[in-house]
XYZ file of N, CA and C in Angstrom:
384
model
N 18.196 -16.114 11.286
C 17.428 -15.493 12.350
C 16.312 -14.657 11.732
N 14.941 -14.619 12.207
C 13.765 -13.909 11.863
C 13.777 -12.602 12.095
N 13.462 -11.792 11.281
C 13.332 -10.602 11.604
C 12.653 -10.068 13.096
N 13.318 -9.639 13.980
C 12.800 -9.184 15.494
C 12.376 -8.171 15.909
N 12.036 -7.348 14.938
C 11.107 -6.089 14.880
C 9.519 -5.936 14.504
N 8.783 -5.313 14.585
C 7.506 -5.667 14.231
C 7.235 -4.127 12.572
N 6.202 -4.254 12.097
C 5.588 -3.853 11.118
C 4.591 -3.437 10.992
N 3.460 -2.752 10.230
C 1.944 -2.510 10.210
C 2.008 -2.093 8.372
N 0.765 -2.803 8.128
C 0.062 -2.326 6.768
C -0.458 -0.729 6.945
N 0.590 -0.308 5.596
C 0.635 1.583 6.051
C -0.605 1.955 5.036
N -0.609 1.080 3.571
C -1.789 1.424 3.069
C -2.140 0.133 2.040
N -3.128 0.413 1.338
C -3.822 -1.445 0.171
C -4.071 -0.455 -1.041
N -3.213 -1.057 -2.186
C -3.404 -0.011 -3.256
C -4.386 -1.369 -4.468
N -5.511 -0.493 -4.563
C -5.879 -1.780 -5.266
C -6.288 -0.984 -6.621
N -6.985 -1.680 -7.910
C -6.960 -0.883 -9.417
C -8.454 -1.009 -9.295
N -8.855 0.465 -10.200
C -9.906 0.551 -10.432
C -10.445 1.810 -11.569
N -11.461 1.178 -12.411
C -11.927 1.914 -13.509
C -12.367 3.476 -12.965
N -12.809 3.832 -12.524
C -13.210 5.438 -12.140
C -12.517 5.767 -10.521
N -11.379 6.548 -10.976
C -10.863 6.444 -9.498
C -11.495 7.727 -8.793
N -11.906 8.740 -9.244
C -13.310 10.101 -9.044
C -14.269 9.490 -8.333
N -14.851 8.410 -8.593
C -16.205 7.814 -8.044
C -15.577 7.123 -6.484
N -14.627 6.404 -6.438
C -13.939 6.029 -5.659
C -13.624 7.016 -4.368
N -13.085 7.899 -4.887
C -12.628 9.019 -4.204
C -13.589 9.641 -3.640
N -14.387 9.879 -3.974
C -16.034 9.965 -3.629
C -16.194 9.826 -2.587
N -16.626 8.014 -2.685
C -17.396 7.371 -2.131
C -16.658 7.221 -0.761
N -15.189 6.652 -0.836
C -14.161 6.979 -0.064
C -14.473 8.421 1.553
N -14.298 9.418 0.885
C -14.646 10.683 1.433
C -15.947 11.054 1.966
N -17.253 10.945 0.752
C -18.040 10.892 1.701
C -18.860 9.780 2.612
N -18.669 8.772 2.273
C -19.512 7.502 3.118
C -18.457 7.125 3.866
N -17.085 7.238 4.453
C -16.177 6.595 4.831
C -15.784 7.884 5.512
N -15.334 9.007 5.014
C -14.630 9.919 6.114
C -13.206 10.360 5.335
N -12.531 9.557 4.448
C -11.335 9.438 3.934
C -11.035 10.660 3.327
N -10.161 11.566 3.668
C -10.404 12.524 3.065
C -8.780 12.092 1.566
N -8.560 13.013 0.921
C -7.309 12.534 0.277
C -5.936 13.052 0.381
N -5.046 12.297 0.769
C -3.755 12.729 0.944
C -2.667 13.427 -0.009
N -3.050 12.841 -1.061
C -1.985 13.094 -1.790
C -2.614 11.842 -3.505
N -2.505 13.307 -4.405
C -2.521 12.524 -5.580
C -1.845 13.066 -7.277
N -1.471 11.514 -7.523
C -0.422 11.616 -8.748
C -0.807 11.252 -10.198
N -0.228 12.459 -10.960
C -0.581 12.813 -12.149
C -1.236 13.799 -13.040
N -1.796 13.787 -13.707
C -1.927 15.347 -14.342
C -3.557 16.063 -13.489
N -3.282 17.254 -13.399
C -4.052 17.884 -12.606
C -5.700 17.688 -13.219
N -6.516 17.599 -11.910
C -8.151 16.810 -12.651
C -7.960 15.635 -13.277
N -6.866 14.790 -13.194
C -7.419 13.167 -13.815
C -6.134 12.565 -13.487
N -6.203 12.587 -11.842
C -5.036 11.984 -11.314
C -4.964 10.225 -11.814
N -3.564 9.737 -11.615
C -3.762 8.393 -11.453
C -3.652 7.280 -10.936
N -3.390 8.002 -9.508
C -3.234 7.492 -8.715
C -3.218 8.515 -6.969
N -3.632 8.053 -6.322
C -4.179 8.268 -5.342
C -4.575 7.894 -4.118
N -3.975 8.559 -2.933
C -3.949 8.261 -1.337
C -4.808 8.629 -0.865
N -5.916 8.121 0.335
C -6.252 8.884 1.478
C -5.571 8.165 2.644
N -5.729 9.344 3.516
C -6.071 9.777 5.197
C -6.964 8.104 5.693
N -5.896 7.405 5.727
C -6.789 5.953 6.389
C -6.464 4.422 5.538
N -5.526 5.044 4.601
C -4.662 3.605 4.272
C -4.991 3.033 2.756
N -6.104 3.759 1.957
C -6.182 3.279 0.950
C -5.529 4.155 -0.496
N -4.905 3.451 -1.321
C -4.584 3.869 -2.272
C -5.479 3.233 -3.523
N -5.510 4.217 -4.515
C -5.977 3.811 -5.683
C -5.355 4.270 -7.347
N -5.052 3.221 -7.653
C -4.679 3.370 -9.309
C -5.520 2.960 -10.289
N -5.447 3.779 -11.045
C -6.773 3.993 -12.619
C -6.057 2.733 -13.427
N -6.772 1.944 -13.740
C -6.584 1.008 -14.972
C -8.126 0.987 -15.560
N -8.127 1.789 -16.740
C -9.203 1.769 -17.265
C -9.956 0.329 -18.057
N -8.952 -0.444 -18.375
C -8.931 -1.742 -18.925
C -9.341 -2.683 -18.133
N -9.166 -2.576 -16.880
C -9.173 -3.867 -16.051
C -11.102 -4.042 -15.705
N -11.129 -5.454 -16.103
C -12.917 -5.696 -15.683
C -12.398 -7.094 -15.063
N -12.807 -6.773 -13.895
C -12.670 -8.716 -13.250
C -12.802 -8.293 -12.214
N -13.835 -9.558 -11.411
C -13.493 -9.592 -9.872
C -12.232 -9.726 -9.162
N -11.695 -10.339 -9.966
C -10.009 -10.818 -9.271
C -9.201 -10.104 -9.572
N -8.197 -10.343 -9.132
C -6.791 -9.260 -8.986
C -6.685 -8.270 -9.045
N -7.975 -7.532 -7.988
C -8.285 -6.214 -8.042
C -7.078 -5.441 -7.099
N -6.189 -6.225 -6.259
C -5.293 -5.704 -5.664
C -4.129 -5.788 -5.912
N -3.488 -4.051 -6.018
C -2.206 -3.908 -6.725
C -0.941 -4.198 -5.583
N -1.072 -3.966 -4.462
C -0.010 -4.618 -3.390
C -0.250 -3.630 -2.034
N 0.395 -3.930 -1.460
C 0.399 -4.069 0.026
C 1.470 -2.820 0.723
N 1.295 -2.001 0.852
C 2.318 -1.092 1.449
C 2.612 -1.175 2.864
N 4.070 -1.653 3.313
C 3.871 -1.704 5.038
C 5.612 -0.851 5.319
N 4.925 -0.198 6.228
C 6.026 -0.035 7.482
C 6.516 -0.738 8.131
N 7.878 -0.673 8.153
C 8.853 -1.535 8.864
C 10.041 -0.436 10.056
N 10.289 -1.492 10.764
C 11.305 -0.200 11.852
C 12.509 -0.395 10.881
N 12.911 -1.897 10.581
C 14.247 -1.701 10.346
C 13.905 -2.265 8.809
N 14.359 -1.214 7.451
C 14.297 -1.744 6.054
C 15.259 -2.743 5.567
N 16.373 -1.907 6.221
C 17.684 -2.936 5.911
C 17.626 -4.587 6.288
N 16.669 -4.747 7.885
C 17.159 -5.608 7.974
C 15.867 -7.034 7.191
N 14.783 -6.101 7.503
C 13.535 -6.835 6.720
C 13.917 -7.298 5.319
N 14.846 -6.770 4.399
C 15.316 -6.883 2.830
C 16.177 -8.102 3.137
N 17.012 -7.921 4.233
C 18.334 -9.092 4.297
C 17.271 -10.264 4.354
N 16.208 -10.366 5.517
C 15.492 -11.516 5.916
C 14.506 -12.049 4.558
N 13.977 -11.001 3.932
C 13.335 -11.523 2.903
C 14.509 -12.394 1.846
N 15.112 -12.106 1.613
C 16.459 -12.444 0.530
C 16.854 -13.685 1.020
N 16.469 -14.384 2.405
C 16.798 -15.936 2.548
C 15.882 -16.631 2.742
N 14.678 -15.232 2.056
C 13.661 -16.425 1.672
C 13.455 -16.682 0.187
N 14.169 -16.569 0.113
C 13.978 -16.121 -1.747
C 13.031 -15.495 -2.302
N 12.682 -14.568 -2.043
C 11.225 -13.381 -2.772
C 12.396 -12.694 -3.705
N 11.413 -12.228 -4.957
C 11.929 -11.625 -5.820
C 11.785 -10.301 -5.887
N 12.500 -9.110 -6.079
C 12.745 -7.640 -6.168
C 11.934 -7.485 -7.733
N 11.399 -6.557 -7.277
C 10.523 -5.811 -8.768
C 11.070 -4.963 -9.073
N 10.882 -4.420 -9.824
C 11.652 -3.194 -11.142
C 11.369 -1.917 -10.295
N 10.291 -1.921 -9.634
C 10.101 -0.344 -8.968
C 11.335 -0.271 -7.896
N 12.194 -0.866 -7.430
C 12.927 -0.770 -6.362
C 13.139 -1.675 -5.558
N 14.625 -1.989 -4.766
C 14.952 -2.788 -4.188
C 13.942 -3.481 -2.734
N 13.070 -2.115 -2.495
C 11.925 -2.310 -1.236
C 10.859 -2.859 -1.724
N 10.749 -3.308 -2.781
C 8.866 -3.547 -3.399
C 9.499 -4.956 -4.171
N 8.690 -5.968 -3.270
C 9.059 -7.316 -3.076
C 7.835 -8.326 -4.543
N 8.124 -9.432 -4.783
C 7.344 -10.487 -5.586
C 7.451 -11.613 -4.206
N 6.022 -11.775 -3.679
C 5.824 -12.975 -3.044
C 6.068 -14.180 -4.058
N 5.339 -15.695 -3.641
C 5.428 -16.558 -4.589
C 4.483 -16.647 -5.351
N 3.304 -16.089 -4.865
C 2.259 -16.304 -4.701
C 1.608 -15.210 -5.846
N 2.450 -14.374 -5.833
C 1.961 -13.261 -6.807
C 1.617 -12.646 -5.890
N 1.559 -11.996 -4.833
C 1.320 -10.922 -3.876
C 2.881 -10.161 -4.224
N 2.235 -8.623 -4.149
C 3.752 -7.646 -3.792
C 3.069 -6.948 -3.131
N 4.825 -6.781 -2.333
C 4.703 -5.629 -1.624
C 5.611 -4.861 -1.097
N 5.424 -3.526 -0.856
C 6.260 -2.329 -1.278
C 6.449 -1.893 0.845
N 7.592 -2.152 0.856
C 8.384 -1.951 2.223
C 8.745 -0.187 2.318
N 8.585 0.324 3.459
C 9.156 1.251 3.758
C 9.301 1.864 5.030
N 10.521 2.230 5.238
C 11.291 2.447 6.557
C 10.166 3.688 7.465
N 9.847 3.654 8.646
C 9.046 3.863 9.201
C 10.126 5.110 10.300
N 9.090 6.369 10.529
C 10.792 7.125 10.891
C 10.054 6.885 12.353
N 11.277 6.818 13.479
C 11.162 7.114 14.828
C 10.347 5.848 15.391
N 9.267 6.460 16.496
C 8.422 5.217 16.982
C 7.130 5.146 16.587
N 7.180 5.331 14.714
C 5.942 5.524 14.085
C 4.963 3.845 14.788
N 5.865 3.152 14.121
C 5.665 1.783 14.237
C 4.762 0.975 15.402
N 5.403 1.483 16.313
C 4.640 1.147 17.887
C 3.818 1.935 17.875
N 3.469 3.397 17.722
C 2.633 4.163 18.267
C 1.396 3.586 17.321
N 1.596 3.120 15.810
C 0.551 2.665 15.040
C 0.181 1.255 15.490
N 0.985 0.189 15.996
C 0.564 -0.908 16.678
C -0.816 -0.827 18.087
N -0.291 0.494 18.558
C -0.635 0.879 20.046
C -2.139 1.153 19.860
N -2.374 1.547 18.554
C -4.078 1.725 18.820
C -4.700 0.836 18.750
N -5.642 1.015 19.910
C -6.800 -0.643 20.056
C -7.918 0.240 19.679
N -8.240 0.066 18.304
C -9.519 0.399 17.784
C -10.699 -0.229 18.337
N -10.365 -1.780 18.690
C -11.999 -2.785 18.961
C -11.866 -2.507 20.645
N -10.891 -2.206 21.337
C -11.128 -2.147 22.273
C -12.362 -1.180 23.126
């Protein structure tokens, strides 16, 4: 049986060489202000805003491609989204039993959503 609950993309953590410039650009041309950021104070390395994007410093990385590190979503029910993934055969990553290996090379990092986060974040009609 399919999972019978619904979900939303909570944030897109993708890699990037100057995550300062980012953060920036983020904040002021976008609005994003920042939520929350990890690692040593003035040269975080990783980093949330207020609107779904995350960013991690890989100073190494130069390429157009595989600029995205995975997919963070809210789910109502974790338990039961993990059982349903597991008969599909996706593989569990080292960070934790919630942060999934598509086939495809997509991951992504599940987490339990408290109350009626879920719907109330479905409920906004932005284009409307």
């Amino acid at each position: 049986m399919a999972y019978g609950r619904k979900s939303y993309v909570e944030h897109v953590a993708i890699k990037v060489r100057d995550i300062d410039w980012h953060l920036r650009f983020f904040r002021d041309v976008l609005g994003m202000a920042v939520r929350e950021l990890m690692g040593p104070e003035g040269k975080p390395e990783k980093a949330w805003t207020i609107g779904g994007m995350q960013f991690n410093v890989d100073p190494d990385f130069n390429g157009p491609e595989g600029r995205l590190a995975h997919l963070g979503i809210m789910v109502e029910d974790l338990e039961a989204v993990l059982a349903e993934a597991a008969r599909w055969g996706v593989r569990e990553l080292p960070m934790g039993r919630n942060w999934l290996a598509l086939p495809d090379g997509l991951e992504l990092e599940l987490m339990q959503a408290h109350a009626n986060s879920v719907a109330e974040a479905l409920a906004v009609q932005p284009r409307a």
